PDB file of C-alpha atoms in Angstrom:
ATOM      1  CA  MET Q  35     115.773-116.920  57.562  1.00 70.00           C
ATOM      2  CA  ALA Q  36     112.293-118.072  56.563  1.00 82.00           C
ATOM      3  CA  VAL Q  37     111.764-121.738  55.776  1.00 95.00           C
ATOM      4  CA  ARG Q  38     111.485-122.456  52.044  1.00 98.00           C
ATOM      5  CA  VAL Q  39     108.869-125.001  50.976  1.00 98.00           C
ATOM      6  CA  VAL Q  40     107.782-126.324  47.580  1.00 98.00           C
ATOM      7  CA  ILE Q  41     104.402-128.057  47.272  1.00 98.00           C
ATOM      8  CA  SER Q  42     102.918-129.771  44.225  1.00 97.00           C
ATOM      9  CA  GLY Q  43      99.195-130.212  43.683  1.00 93.00           C
ATOM     10  CA  ALA Q  44      98.499-126.926  45.463  1.00 91.00           C
ATOM     11  CA  SER Q  45      95.385-125.812  43.584  1.00 86.00           C
ATOM     12  CA  GLY Q  46      92.987-127.411  46.066  1.00 87.00           C
ATOM     13  CA  GLY Q  47      92.404-129.976  48.782  1.00 90.00           C
ATOM     14  CA  LEU Q  48      95.364-131.013  50.896  1.00 94.00           C
ATOM     15  CA  GLY Q  49      97.961-129.253  48.730  1.00 94.00           C
ATOM     16  CA  LEU Q  50      96.259-125.885  49.070  1.00 94.00           C
ATOM     17  CA  ALA Q  51      95.775-126.436  52.799  1.00 95.00           C
ATOM     18  CA  LEU Q  52      99.481-127.243  53.195  1.00 97.00           C
ATOM     19  CA  ALA Q  53     100.421-124.110  51.252  1.00 95.00           C
ATOM     20  CA  ARG Q  54      98.180-121.954  53.437  1.00 94.00           C
ATOM     21  CA  TYR Q  55      99.580-123.554  56.594  1.00 96.00           C
ATOM     22  CA  TYR Q  56     103.207-122.892  55.705  1.00 97.00           C
ATOM     23  CA  LEU Q  57     102.452-119.404  54.409  1.00 95.00           C
ATOM     24  CA  GLY Q  58     100.728-118.706  57.718  1.00 94.00           C
ATOM     25  CA  GLN Q  59     103.956-119.733  59.462  1.00 95.00           C
ATOM     26  CA  GLY Q  60     105.880-117.145  57.456  1.00 95.00           C
ATOM     27  CA  ALA Q  61     107.498-119.578  55.015  1.00 96.00           C
ATOM     28  CA  MET Q  62     108.491-118.811  51.454  1.00 96.00           C
ATOM     29  CA  VAL Q  63     106.392-121.231  49.418  1.00 97.00           C
ATOM     30  CA  GLY Q  64     106.611-122.381  45.815  1.00 96.00           C
ATOM     31  CA  VAL Q  65     103.355-123.872  44.578  1.00 96.00           C
ATOM     32  CA  PHE Q  66     102.951-126.161  41.564  1.00 96.00           C
ATOM     33  CA  ALA Q  67      99.434-126.754  40.253  1.00 93.00           C
ATOM     34  CA  ARG Q  68      97.500-127.164  37.030  1.00 90.00           C
ATOM     35  CA  ARG Q  69      94.847-124.577  37.967  1.00 83.00           C
ATOM     36  CA  ALA Q  70      96.404-121.144  37.568  1.00 80.00           C
ATOM     37  CA  ASP Q  71      93.357-119.331  38.985  1.00 79.00           C
ATOM     38  CA  CYS Q  72      93.814-120.921  42.402  1.00 73.00           C
ATOM     39  CA  LEU Q  73      97.473-119.973  42.429  1.00 80.00           C
ATOM     40  CA  GLN Q  74      96.572-116.368  41.690  1.00 80.00           C
ATOM     41  CA  ASP Q  75      94.272-116.305  44.713  1.00 82.00           C
ATOM     42  CA  LEU Q  76      97.199-117.391  46.876  1.00 83.00           C
ATOM     43  CA  PHE Q  77      99.443-114.759  45.322  1.00 81.00           C
ATOM     44  CA  LYS Q  78      96.924-112.018  46.091  1.00 85.00           C
ATOM     45  CA  GLN Q  79      96.900-113.035  49.757  1.00 86.00           C
ATOM     46  CA  PHE Q  80     100.649-113.610  50.168  1.00 89.00           C
ATOM     47  CA  PRO Q  81     102.362-111.605  47.395  1.00 85.00           C
ATOM     48  CA  ARG Q  82     105.764-111.519  49.101  1.00 90.00           C
ATOM     49  CA  GLN Q  83     105.853-115.137  50.180  1.00 94.00           C
ATOM     50  CA  VAL Q  84     104.394-117.244  47.392  1.00 94.00           C
ATOM     51  CA  PHE Q  85     105.901-118.230  44.046  1.00 95.00           C
ATOM     52  CA  CYS Q  86     103.319-119.633  41.637  1.00 93.00           C
ATOM     53  CA  TYR Q  87     104.034-122.127  38.868  1.00 95.00           C
ATOM     54  CA  PRO Q  88     101.072-123.357  36.806  1.00 94.00           C
ATOM     55  CA  LEU Q  89     102.209-126.740  35.492  1.00 95.00           C
ATOM     56  CA  ASP Q  90     101.447-130.429  35.205  1.00 96.00           C
ATOM     57  CA  VAL Q  91     103.819-132.649  37.203  1.00 97.00           C
ATOM     58  CA  ARG Q  92     103.913-135.070  34.270  1.00 97.00           C
ATOM     59  CA  ASP Q  93     105.796-132.389  32.299  1.00 97.00           C
ATOM     60  CA  SER Q  94     109.384-132.785  33.479  1.00 97.00           C
ATOM     61  CA  THR Q  95     110.581-129.822  31.399  1.00 98.00           C
ATOM     62  CA  ALA Q  96     108.088-127.498  33.082  1.00 97.00           C
ATOM     63  CA  VAL Q  97     108.951-128.837  36.529  1.00 98.00           C
ATOM     64  CA  GLN Q  98     112.686-128.396  35.856  1.00 98.00           C
ATOM     65  CA  ALA Q  99     112.122-124.783  34.797  1.00 98.00           C
ATOM     66  CA  ALA Q 100     109.968-124.067  37.847  1.00 97.00           C
ATOM     67  CA  ALA Q 101     112.554-125.582  40.178  1.00 98.00           C
ATOM     68  CA  GLN Q 102     115.328-123.470  38.682  1.00 98.00           C
ATOM     69  CA  SER Q 103     113.150-120.359  38.969  1.00 97.00           C
ATOM     70  CA  PHE Q 104     112.288-121.003  42.614  1.00 98.00           C
ATOM     71  CA  ILE Q 105     115.907-121.609  43.567  1.00 98.00           C
ATOM     72  CA  ALA Q 106     116.987-118.428  41.772  1.00 97.00           C
ATOM     73  CA  ARG Q 107     114.273-116.333  43.437  1.00 96.00           C
ATOM     74  CA  ALA Q 108     113.972-117.831  46.920  1.00 96.00           C
ATOM     75  CA  GLY Q 109     116.903-120.196  47.374  1.00 97.00           C
ATOM     76  CA  VAL Q 110     117.240-123.943  47.735  1.00 98.00           C
ATOM     77  CA  PRO Q 111     114.130-125.322  49.454  1.00 98.00           C
ATOM     78  CA  ASP Q 112     114.242-126.847  52.923  1.00 98.00           C
ATOM     79  CA  ILE Q 113     111.174-129.005  52.234  1.00 98.00           C
ATOM     80  CA  VAL Q 114     109.722-130.357  48.987  1.00 98.00           C
ATOM     81  CA  ILE Q 115     106.279-131.938  49.347  1.00 98.00           C
ATOM     82  CA  ALA Q 116     105.167-134.066  46.393  1.00 98.00           C
ATOM     83  CA  ASN Q 117     101.420-133.985  46.942  1.00 97.00           C
ATOM     84  CA  ALA Q 118      99.909-133.902  43.442  1.00 95.00           C
ATOM     85  CA  GLY Q 119      97.629-136.864  42.915  1.00 93.00           C
ATOM     86  CA  ILE Q 120      94.352-138.081  41.473  1.00 91.00           C
ATOM     87  CA  SER Q 121      91.936-140.802  42.522  1.00 90.00           C
ATOM     88  CA  VAL Q 122      89.399-142.388  40.197  1.00 90.00           C
ATOM     89  CA  GLY Q 123      87.761-145.783  39.911  1.00 90.00           C
ATOM     90  CA  THR Q 124      89.180-148.163  37.299  1.00 93.00           C
ATOM     91  CA  LEU Q 125      88.235-151.635  36.083  1.00 93.00           C
ATOM     92  CA  THR Q 126      90.495-153.848  34.000  1.00 93.00           C
ATOM     93  CA  GLU Q 127      87.706-155.136  31.736  1.00 94.00           C
ATOM     94  CA  TYR Q 128      87.167-151.706  30.160  1.00 94.00           C
ATOM     95  CA  ALA Q 129      89.666-150.863  27.409  1.00 95.00           C
ATOM     96  CA  GLU Q 130      89.074-147.147  27.930  1.00 94.00           C
ATOM     97  CA  ASP Q 131      90.361-147.487  31.500  1.00 93.00           C
ATOM     98  CA  ILE Q 132      93.846-148.378  30.281  1.00 95.00           C
ATOM     99  CA  ASP Q 133      94.582-144.722  29.575  1.00 96.00           C
ATOM    100  CA  VAL Q 134      93.033-143.673  32.896  1.00 95.00           C
ATOM    101  CA  PHE Q 135      95.206-146.209  34.717  1.00 96.00           C
ATOM    102  CA  GLN Q 136      98.306-144.823  33.003  1.00 96.00           C
ATOM    103  CA  GLN Q 137      97.412-141.241  33.903  1.00 96.00           C
ATOM    104  CA  VAL Q 138      96.931-142.159  37.560  1.00 96.00           C
ATOM    105  CA  MET Q 139     100.328-143.856  37.633  1.00 97.00           C
ATOM    106  CA  ASP Q 140     101.994-140.983  35.783  1.00 97.00           C
ATOM    107  CA  ILE Q 141     100.700-138.356  38.199  1.00 97.00           C
ATOM    108  CA  ASN Q 142     100.708-140.233  41.508  1.00 97.00           C
ATOM    109  CA  MET Q 143     104.038-142.024  41.093  1.00 97.00           C
ATOM    110  CA  SER Q 144     106.120-140.597  38.245  1.00 97.00           C
ATOM    111  CA  GLY Q 145     104.988-137.080  39.158  1.00 97.00           C
ATOM    112  CA  VAL Q 146     106.681-137.480  42.546  1.00 98.00           C
ATOM    113  CA  LEU Q 147     109.959-138.462  40.897  1.00 98.00           C
ATOM    114  CA  LYS Q 148     109.730-135.497  38.505  1.00 98.00           C
ATOM    115  CA  THR Q 149     108.995-133.138  41.401  1.00 98.00           C
ATOM    116  CA  PHE Q 150     111.949-134.284  43.512  1.00 98.00           C
ATOM    117  CA  GLN Q 151     114.586-134.757  40.829  1.00 98.00           C
ATOM    118  CA  PRO Q 152     115.534-131.133  40.015  1.00 98.00           C
ATOM    119  CA  PHE Q 153     115.828-130.261  43.704  1.00 98.00           C
ATOM    120  CA  LEU Q 154     117.807-133.253  44.930  1.00 97.00           C
ATOM    121  CA  ILE Q 155     121.325-132.243  43.904  1.00 97.00           C
ATOM    122  CA  PRO Q 156     121.007-128.594  45.057  1.00 97.00           C
ATOM    123  CA  MET Q 157     119.562-129.780  48.383  1.00 97.00           C
ATOM    124  CA  ARG Q 158     122.272-132.420  48.778  1.00 96.00           C
ATOM    125  CA  GLU Q 159     124.901-129.716  48.220  1.00 96.00           C
ATOM    126  CA  THR Q 160     123.473-127.774  51.176  1.00 96.00           C
ATOM    127  CA  GLY Q 161     123.668-130.905  53.310  1.00 95.00           C
ATOM    128  CA  GLN Q 162     120.075-130.728  54.479  1.00 95.00           C
ATOM    129  CA  GLY Q 163     116.450-130.864  53.387  1.00 97.00           C
ATOM    130  CA  LEU Q 164     113.343-133.019  53.370  1.00 98.00           C
ATOM    131  CA  LEU Q 165     111.687-134.769  50.429  1.00 98.00           C
ATOM    132  CA  VAL Q 166     108.128-135.605  51.472  1.00 98.00           C
ATOM    133  CA  GLY Q 167     105.961-138.017  49.485  1.00 98.00           C
ATOM    134  CA  ILE Q 168     102.219-138.011  50.122  1.00 97.00           C
ATOM    135  CA  ALA Q 169     101.165-141.644  49.675  1.00 97.00           C
ATOM    136  CA  SER Q 170      97.994-143.208  51.114  1.00 95.00           C
ATOM    137  CA  VAL Q 171      96.654-145.964  53.329  1.00 94.00           C
ATOM    138  CA  ALA Q 172      95.161-147.227  50.040  1.00 92.00           C
ATOM    139  CA  GLY Q 173      98.674-148.369  49.168  1.00 95.00           C
ATOM    140  CA  PHE Q 174      98.671-150.953  51.957  1.00 95.00           C
ATOM    141  CA  ARG Q 175      96.380-153.377  50.080  1.00 93.00           C
ATOM    142  CA  GLY Q 176      94.703-153.419  46.694  1.00 91.00           C
ATOM    143  CA  LEU Q 177      91.234-151.896  46.896  1.00 90.00           C
ATOM    144  CA  PRO Q 178      88.656-153.336  44.468  1.00 91.00           C
ATOM    145  CA  GLY Q 179      87.596-150.839  41.824  1.00 90.00           C
ATOM    146  CA  ALA Q 180      90.614-148.655  42.613  1.00 91.00           C
ATOM    147  CA  GLY Q 181      93.431-150.735  41.202  1.00 94.00           C
ATOM    148  CA  ALA Q 182      95.204-147.772  39.634  1.00 95.00           C
ATOM    149  CA  TYR Q 183      95.087-145.667  42.789  1.00 95.00           C
ATOM    150  CA  SER Q 184      96.162-148.491  45.121  1.00 95.00           C
ATOM    151  CA  ALA Q 185      98.938-149.541  42.756  1.00 97.00           C
ATOM    152  CA  SER Q 186     100.241-145.987  42.403  1.00 97.00           C
ATOM    153  CA  LYS Q 187     100.340-145.437  46.151  1.00 97.00           C
ATOM    154  CA  ALA Q 188     101.914-148.833  46.852  1.00 97.00           C
ATOM    155  CA  ALA Q 189     104.593-148.004  44.281  1.00 98.00           C
ATOM    156  CA  LEU Q 190     105.118-144.613  45.896  1.00 98.00           C
ATOM    157  CA  ILE Q 191     105.589-146.150  49.352  1.00 98.00           C
ATOM    158  CA  ALA Q 192     108.250-148.494  47.943  1.00 98.00           C
ATOM    159  CA  TYR Q 193     109.923-145.672  45.994  1.00 98.00           C
ATOM    160  CA  MET Q 194     110.093-143.460  49.095  1.00 98.00           C
ATOM    161  CA  GLU Q 195     111.729-146.271  51.044  1.00 98.00           C
ATOM    162  CA  SER Q 196     114.369-146.676  48.327  1.00 98.00           C
ATOM    163  CA  LEU Q 197     114.963-142.932  48.352  1.00 98.00           C
ATOM    164  CA  ARG Q 198     115.254-142.881  52.142  1.00 98.00           C
ATOM    165  CA  VAL Q 199     118.067-145.412  52.048  1.00 98.00           C
ATOM    166  CA  GLU Q 200     119.794-143.661  49.130  1.00 97.00           C
ATOM    167  CA  LEU Q 201     119.852-140.396  51.095  1.00 97.00           C
ATOM    168  CA  ARG Q 202     121.278-141.919  54.259  1.00 96.00           C
ATOM    169  CA  GLY Q 203     124.356-139.987  55.369  1.00 94.00           C
ATOM    170  CA  SER Q 204     123.678-137.045  53.039  1.00 96.00           C
ATOM    171  CA  GLY Q 205     122.013-134.809  55.629  1.00 95.00           C
ATOM    172  CA  MET Q 206     118.769-135.059  53.663  1.00 97.00           C
ATOM    173  CA  ARG Q 207     115.786-137.199  54.607  1.00 97.00           C
ATOM    174  CA  ALA Q 208     112.908-138.824  52.745  1.00 98.00           C
ATOM    175  CA  VAL Q 209     109.576-138.784  54.567  1.00 98.00           C
ATOM    176  CA  THR Q 210     106.572-140.936  53.633  1.00 98.00           C
ATOM    177  CA  ILE Q 211     103.147-139.807  54.803  1.00 98.00           C
ATOM    178  CA  CYS Q 212     100.058-141.957  54.271  1.00 97.00           C
ATOM    179  CA  PRO Q 213      96.875-139.981  54.878  1.00 95.00           C
ATOM    180  CA  GLY Q 214      93.568-141.654  55.470  1.00 89.00           C
ATOM    181  CA  TYR Q 215      90.394-139.926  54.305  1.00 86.00           C
ATOM    182  CA  ILE Q 216      90.444-136.149  53.839  1.00 87.00           C
ATOM    183  CA  LYS Q 217      87.436-133.988  52.980  1.00 87.00           C
ATOM    184  CA  THR Q 218      88.192-132.863  49.427  1.00 81.00           C
ATOM    185  CA  PRO Q 219      86.342-132.910  46.085  1.00 77.00           C
ATOM    186  CA  MET Q 220      88.263-136.128  45.357  1.00 74.00           C
ATOM    187  CA  THR Q 221      86.650-137.965  48.281  1.00 77.00           C
ATOM    188  CA  ALA Q 222      83.234-136.304  47.994  1.00 68.00           C
ATOM    189  CA  VAL Q 223      82.164-138.852  45.358  1.00 74.00           C
ATOM    190  CA  ASN Q 224      83.047-141.891  47.459  1.00 73.00           C
ATOM    191  CA  PRO Q 225      79.885-144.011  47.958  1.00 71.00           C
ATOM    192  CA  TYR Q 226      81.047-145.594  51.220  1.00 72.00           C
ATOM    193  CA  PRO Q 227      81.759-144.655  54.844  1.00 74.00           C
ATOM    194  CA  MET Q 228      85.080-142.889  55.440  1.00 77.00           C
ATOM    195  CA  PRO Q 229      86.196-143.469  59.042  1.00 80.00           C
ATOM    196  CA  PHE Q 230      88.290-140.882  60.865  1.00 84.00           C
ATOM    197  CA  ILE Q 231      87.942-138.401  57.994  1.00 86.00           C
ATOM    198  CA  LEU Q 232      89.734-135.074  58.505  1.00 91.00           C
ATOM    199  CA  SER Q 233      89.222-131.636  57.053  1.00 93.00           C
ATOM    200  CA  ALA Q 234      91.989-130.547  54.679  1.00 93.00           C
ATOM    201  CA  ASP Q 235      93.160-127.874  57.124  1.00 94.00           C
ATOM    202  CA  GLU Q 236      93.370-130.313  60.034  1.00 95.00           C
ATOM    203  CA  ALA Q 237      95.175-132.874  57.896  1.00 96.00           C
ATOM    204  CA  ALA Q 238      97.659-130.203  56.807  1.00 96.00           C
ATOM    205  CA  ARG Q 239      98.382-129.236  60.419  1.00 97.00           C
ATOM    206  CA  ARG Q 240      98.965-132.845  61.425  1.00 97.00           C
ATOM    207  CA  ILE Q 241     101.142-133.567  58.409  1.00 97.00           C
ATOM    208  CA  ALA Q 242     103.245-130.483  59.100  1.00 97.00           C
ATOM    209  CA  ARG Q 243     103.776-131.747  62.655  1.00 96.00           C
ATOM    210  CA  VAL Q 244     104.932-135.096  61.314  1.00 96.00           C
ATOM    211  CA  ILE Q 245     107.339-133.388  58.915  1.00 96.00           C
ATOM    212  CA  ALA Q 246     108.806-131.355  61.784  1.00 96.00           C
ATOM    213  CA  SER Q 247     109.034-134.379  64.101  1.00 95.00           C
ATOM    214  CA  GLY Q 248     111.832-136.178  62.295  1.00 91.00           C
ATOM    215  CA  LYS Q 249     109.788-139.299  61.545  1.00 96.00           C
ATOM    216  CA  SER Q 250     110.465-141.125  58.289  1.00 97.00           C
ATOM    217  CA  PHE Q 251     106.995-142.700  57.987  1.00 97.00           C
ATOM    218  CA  ALA Q 252     103.592-141.813  59.413  1.00 96.00           C
ATOM    219  CA  VAL Q 253      99.898-142.432  58.878  1.00 96.00           C
ATOM    220  CA  VAL Q 254      97.560-139.465  59.420  1.00 96.00           C
ATOM    221  CA  PRO Q 255      95.406-139.750  61.457  1.00 92.00           C
ATOM    222  CA  TRP Q 256      97.055-142.384  63.628  1.00 91.00           C
ATOM    223  CA  GLN Q 257      93.781-144.323  63.900  1.00 91.00           C
ATOM    224  CA  MET Q 258      93.991-145.124  60.192  1.00 89.00           C
ATOM    225  CA  GLY Q 259      97.411-146.582  60.874  1.00 88.00           C
ATOM    226  CA  LEU Q 260      95.743-149.169  63.081  1.00 92.00           C
ATOM    227  CA  VAL Q 261      93.194-149.871  60.348  1.00 89.00           C
ATOM    228  CA  GLY Q 262      96.006-150.265  57.846  1.00 89.00           C
ATOM    229  CA  ARG Q 263      97.888-152.728  60.048  1.00 91.00           C
ATOM    230  CA  VAL Q 264      94.760-154.834  60.494  1.00 92.00           C
ATOM    231  CA  LEU Q 265      94.154-154.887  56.737  1.00 91.00           C
ATOM    232  CA  LYS Q 266      97.720-156.016  56.082  1.00 91.00           C
ATOM    233  CA  LEU Q 267      97.354-158.850  58.604  1.00 94.00           C
ATOM    234  CA  LEU Q 268      94.089-160.202  57.195  1.00 94.00           C
ATOM    235  CA  PRO Q 269      94.554-163.503  55.337  1.00 95.00           C
ATOM    236  CA  ASN Q 270      93.698-163.272  51.653  1.00 96.00           C
ATOM    237  CA  TRP Q 271      90.535-165.366  51.931  1.00 95.00           C
ATOM    238  CA  LEU Q 272      89.084-163.074  54.597  1.00 95.00           C
ATOM    239  CA  TYR Q 273      90.190-159.864  52.889  1.00 91.00           C
ATOM    240  CA  ASP Q 274      88.685-161.057  49.591  1.00 94.00           C
ATOM    241  CA  PHE Q 275      85.419-162.064  51.253  1.00 93.00           C
ATOM    242  CA  VAL Q 276      84.971-158.713  52.991  1.00 89.00           C
ATOM    243  CA  PHE Q 277      86.096-156.360  50.234  1.00 88.00           C
ATOM    244  CA  SER Q 278      84.448-158.152  47.325  1.00 88.00           C
ATOM    245  CA  ARG Q 279      81.196-156.841  48.803  1.00 82.00           C
ATOM    246  CA  ALA Q 280      82.412-153.296  49.453  1.00 79.00           C
ATOM    247  CA  PRO Q 281      81.141-150.268  47.460  1.00 77.00           C
ATOM    248  CA  ARG Q 282      83.564-149.032  44.805  1.00 79.00           C
ATOM    249  CA  LYS Q 283      84.747-145.641  43.703  1.00 76.00           C
ATOM    250  CA  PRO Q 284      82.954-144.482  40.508  1.00 77.00           C
ATOM    251  CA  ARG Q 285      84.801-144.823  37.217  1.00 80.00           C
ATOM    252  CA  LYS Q 286      85.558-141.657  35.292  1.00 79.00           C
ATOM    253  CA  LEU Q 287      87.361-140.952  32.042  1.00 74.00           C
ATOM    254  CA  LEU Q 288      90.090-138.329  32.467  1.00 73.00           C
TER     255      LEU Q 288
END
């Protein structure tokens, strides 16, 4: 039987690359995304394998309906990848950034919860399955000018750890993946060097290997894992000195 995979944030970037990877492996794939046109392109290429659901992961009612539809049409998924996310610069001194901050948290953190929730009980009943949260190395320490993004990814890392322990003994597993830089429209605006940057397709291949490996936590690429460990070990005075001078991601109202 073909593997069944659900992926959120599949209209572009890493999410679309993951969808294409699994479809290329013959999987049955449910894709959640806000941009319906991109989903239609996938459907035209893989009409018998892909199930398209245009939705916003902040809308729990829409996600619940999509989950029920996918299970009815394709069966209980083997893998659910909560990938939907946004990255935008924020600064606390601007009142208009309060709403932006909330939107980043709602999509990057609460959107993961809303993506997993309707699948968890059906997957638990089968005694198997993977819930994969796409976090970020940015969650290791607070990046100046990106407080919302760093906070959302730090929260997601902690949430995934809680979920991992909760699922122990159920046959299911929670997997946390922290990508470094990936070539997407989201990173194209970054005004600073991005070491070890990967194409979306290469990142998708590596992430799929991690998912299949049985690991519960991984940084992709592994070199960024070393960078992350160094950042976490830096004393506050040195971290503050270095990063207070670093370029910052541009602000943008959503």
